[in-house]
Coordinates of C-alpha atoms and ligand atoms in Angstrom, one line a residue:
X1434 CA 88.5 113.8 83.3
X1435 CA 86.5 111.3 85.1
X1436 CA 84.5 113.5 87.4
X1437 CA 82.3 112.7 90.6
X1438 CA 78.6 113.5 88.9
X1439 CA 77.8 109.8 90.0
X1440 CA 75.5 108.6 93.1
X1441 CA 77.7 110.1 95.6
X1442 CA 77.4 113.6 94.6
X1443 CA 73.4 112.7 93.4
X1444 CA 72.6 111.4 96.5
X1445 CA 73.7 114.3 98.9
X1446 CA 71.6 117.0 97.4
X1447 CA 69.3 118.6 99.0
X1448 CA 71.0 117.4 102.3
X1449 CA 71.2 121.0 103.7
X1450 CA 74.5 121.7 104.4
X1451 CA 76.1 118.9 102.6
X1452 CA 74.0 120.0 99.4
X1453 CA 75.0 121.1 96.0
X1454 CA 74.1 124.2 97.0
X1455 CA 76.9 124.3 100.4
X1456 CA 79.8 123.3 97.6
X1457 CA 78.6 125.9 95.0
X1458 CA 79.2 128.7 97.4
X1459 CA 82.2 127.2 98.1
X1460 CA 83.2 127.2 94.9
X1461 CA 82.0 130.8 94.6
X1462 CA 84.5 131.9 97.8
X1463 CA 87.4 129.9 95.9
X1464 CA 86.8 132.0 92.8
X1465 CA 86.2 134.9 94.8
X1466 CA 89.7 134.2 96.5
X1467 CA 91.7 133.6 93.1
X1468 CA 91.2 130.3 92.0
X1469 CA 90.9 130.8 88.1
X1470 CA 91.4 127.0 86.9
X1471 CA 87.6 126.0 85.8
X1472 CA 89.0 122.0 85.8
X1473 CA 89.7 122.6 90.2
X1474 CA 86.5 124.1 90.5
X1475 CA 84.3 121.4 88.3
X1476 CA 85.9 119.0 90.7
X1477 CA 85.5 120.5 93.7
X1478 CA 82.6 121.4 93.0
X1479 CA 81.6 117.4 92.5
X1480 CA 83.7 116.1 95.3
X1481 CA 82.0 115.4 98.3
X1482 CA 84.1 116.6 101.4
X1483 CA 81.6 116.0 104.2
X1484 CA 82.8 112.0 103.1
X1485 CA 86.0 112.6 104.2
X1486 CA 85.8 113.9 107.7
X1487 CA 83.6 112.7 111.1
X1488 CA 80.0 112.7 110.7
X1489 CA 79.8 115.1 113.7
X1490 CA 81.5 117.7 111.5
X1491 CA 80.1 117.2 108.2
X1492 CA 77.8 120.7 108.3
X1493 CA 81.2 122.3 108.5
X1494 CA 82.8 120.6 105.8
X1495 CA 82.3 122.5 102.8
X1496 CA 83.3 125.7 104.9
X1497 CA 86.9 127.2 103.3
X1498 CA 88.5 125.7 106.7
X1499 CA 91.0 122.8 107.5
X1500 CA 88.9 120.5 110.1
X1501 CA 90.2 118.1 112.6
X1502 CA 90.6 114.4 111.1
X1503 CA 92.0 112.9 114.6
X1504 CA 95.2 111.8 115.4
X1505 CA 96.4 115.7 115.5
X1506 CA 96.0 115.8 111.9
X1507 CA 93.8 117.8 109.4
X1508 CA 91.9 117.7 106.6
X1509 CA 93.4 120.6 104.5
X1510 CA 91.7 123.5 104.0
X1511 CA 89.6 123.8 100.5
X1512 CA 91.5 126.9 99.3
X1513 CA 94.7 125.6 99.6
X1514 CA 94.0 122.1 98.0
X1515 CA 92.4 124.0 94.7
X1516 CA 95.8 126.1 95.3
X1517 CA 98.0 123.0 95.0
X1518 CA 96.3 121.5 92.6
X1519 CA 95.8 124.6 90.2
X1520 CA 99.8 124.8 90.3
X1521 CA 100.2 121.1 89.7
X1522 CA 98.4 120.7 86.6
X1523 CA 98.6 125.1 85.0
X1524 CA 101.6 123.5 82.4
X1525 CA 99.7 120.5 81.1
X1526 CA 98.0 117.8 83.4
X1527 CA 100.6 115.5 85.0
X1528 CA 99.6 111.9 84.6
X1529 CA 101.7 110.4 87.4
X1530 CA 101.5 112.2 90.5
X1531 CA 102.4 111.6 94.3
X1532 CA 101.0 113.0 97.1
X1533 CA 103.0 112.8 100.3
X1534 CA 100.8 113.1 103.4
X1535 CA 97.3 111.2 102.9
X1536 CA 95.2 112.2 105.4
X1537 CA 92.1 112.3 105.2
X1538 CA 92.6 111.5 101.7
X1539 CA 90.7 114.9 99.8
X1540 CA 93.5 115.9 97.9
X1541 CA 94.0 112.6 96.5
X1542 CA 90.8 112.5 95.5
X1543 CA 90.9 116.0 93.7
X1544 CA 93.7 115.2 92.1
X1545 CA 92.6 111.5 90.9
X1546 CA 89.9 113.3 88.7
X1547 CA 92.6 115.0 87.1
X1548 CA 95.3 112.8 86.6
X1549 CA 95.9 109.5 85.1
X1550 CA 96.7 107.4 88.5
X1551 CA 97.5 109.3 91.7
X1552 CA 100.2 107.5 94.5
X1553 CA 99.9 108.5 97.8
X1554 CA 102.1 107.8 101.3
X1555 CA 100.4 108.2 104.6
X1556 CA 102.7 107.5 108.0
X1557 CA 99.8 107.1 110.3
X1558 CA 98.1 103.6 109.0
X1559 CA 94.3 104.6 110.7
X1560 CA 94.1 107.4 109.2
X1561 CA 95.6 105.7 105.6
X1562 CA 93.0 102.7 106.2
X1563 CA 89.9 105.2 106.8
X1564 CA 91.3 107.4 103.4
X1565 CA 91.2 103.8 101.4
X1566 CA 87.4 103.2 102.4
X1567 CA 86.3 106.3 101.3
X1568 CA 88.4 106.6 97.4
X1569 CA 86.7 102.5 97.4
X1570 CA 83.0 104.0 98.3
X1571 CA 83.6 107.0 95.6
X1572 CA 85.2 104.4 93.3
X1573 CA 88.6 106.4 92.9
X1574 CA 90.4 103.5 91.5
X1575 CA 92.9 105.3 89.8
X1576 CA 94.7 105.8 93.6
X1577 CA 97.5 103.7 94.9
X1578 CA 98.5 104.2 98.6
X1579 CA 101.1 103.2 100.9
X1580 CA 101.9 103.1 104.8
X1581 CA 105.7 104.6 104.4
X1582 CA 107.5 107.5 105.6
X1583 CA 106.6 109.3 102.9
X1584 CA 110.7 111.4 103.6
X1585 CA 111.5 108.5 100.7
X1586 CA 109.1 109.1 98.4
X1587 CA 107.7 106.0 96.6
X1588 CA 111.0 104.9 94.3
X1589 CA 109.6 102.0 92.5
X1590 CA 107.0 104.1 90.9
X1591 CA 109.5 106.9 90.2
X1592 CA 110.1 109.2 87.9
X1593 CA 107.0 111.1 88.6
X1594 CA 105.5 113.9 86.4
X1595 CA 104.8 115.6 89.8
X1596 CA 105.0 115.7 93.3
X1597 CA 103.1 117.4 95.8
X1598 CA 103.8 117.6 99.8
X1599 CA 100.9 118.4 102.1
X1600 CA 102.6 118.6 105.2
X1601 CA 105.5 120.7 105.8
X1602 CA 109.7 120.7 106.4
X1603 CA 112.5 122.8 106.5
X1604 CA 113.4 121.7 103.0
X1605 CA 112.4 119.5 100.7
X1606 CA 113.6 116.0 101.5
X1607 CA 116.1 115.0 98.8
X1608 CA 115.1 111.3 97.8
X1609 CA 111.8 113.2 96.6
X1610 CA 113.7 115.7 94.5
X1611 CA 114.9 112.6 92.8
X1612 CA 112.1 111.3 91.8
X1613 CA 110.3 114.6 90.1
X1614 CA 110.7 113.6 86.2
X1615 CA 112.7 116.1 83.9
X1616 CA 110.0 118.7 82.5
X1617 CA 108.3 117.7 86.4
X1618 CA 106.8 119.8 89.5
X1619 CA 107.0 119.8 93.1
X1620 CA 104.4 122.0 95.4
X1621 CA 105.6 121.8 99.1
X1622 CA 104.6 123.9 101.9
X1623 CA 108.2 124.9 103.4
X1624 CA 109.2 126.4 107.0
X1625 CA 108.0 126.6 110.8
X1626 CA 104.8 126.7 111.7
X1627 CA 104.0 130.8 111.2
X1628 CA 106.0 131.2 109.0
X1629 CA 105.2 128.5 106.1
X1630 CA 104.8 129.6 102.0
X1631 CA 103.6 127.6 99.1
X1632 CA 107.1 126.8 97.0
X1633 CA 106.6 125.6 93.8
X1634 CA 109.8 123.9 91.7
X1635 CA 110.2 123.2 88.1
X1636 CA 112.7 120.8 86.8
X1637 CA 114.6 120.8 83.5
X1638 CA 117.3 118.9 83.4
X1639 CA 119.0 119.6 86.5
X1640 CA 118.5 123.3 86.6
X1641 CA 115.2 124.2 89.0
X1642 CA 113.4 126.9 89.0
X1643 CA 112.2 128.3 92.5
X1644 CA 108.6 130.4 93.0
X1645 CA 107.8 131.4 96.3
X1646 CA 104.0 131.6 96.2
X1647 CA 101.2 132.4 99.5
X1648 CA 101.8 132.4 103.1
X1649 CA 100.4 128.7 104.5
X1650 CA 99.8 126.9 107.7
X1651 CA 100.3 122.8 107.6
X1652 CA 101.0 120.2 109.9
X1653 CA 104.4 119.2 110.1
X1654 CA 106.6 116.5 108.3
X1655 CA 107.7 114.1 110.6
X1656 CA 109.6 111.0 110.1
X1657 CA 109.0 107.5 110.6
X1658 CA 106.1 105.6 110.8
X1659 CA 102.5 106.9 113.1
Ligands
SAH877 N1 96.3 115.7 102.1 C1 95.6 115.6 103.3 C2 96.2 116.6 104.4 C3 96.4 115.9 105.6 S1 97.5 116.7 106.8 C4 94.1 115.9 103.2 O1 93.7 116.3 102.1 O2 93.4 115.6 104.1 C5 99.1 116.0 106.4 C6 99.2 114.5 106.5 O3 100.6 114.3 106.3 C7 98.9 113.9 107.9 O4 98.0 112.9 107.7 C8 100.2 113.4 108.4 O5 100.1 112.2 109.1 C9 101.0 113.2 107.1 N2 102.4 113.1 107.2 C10 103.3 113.9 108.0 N3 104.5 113.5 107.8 C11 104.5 112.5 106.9 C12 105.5 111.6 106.3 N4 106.8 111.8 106.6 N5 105.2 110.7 105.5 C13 103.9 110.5 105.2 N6 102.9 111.2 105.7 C14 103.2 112.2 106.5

């Protein structure tokens, strides 16, 4: 596991709200709200959040909430990135895995501590150029990222050994259903705003097995390019 204990994590102790301290307690709500998987905590314990977001809000970021990254997009909330990450890696951890829906760029990074290299699509190119700063500053280089409608998936890196959506459809778009590798996952966020859940899908062979897990709240999945 190739954790964040370096100089980014060093040198924001004792910065008051960005401190060791602000992401302990959130580390004690997560446990406090189910999250069992003691590899999601050490690393979100070690990530540093308040990097991903505006300055302005950085006292808010290690607060269990989804915060505005511009662009009518948002940084997801903590709970539900430990969430998608607990269900991604409970059977083994996956070691190619693609993320559709950048952002900010926090759940790549959670994941890129866990997994051998981490490929993420972003449709909006600011907020994909701003993501690419901050894995380079934290020295994620484990993360590949692309400017695509992420609808297609990423084909010539395909099969992958999971796939995780972080913004949400009706369904899941079929050219990413493709490319989950047999024995592979796929965590999406599924259905209108309101009325969203966590899905989780296991391949084997071409038989899938379906758990509908929490109630969720995500942007939506458009199509195109931002
Ligand atoms: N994983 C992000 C969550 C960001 S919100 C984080 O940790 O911050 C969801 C993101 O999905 C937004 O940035 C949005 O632009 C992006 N998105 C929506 N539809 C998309 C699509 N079809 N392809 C790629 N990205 C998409």
């Amino acid at each position: 596991m190739n954790t964040l204990y370096g100089a980014a994590a060093v040198s924001a102790r004792g910065r008051g709200l960005t401190s060791q301290r602000a992401r302990d307690r959130l580390v004690a709500t997560l446990r406090a709200q189910g999250i069992r998987d003691p590899r999601v905590l050490d690393v979100i314990r070690s990530t540093p959040r308040h990097l991903f977001i505006d300055e302005a809000l950085s006292a808010r970021a290690y607060e269990n909430t989804a915060l505005p990254i511009g662009l009518d997009q948002t940084i997801s909330q903590p709970w539900v990135v430990a969430r998608m990450t607990e269900l991604l890696i409970e059977y083994g951890a996956p070691k190619r895995v693609l993320e559709i829906g950048t952002g900010s760029g926090y759940q790549a990074a959670v994941l890129a501590q866990l997994v051998d290299t981490l490929y993420t699509v972003e449709r909006i190119e600011e907020l994909l150029r701003k993501a690419r700063r901050v894995f380079r500053n934290l020295k994620l280089e484990n993360i590949r990222s692309r400017h695509d409608d992420g609808n297609i998936g990423w084909a010539a890196e395909a099969p992958f050994d999971a796939i995780v959506l972080t913004a949400a459809g009706e369904s899941v778009p079929r050219a990413l259903v493709d490319q989950v590798a047999d024995g592979g996952a796929l965590v999406a966020p599924l259905g209108p705003p309101g009325t969203q859940r966590l899905l989780r899908f296991r391949r084997h062979g071409n038989d899938w097995q379906r758990e509908e897990l929490e109630a969720v709240s995500f942007v939506p999945l458009l199509g195109g390019l931002g």
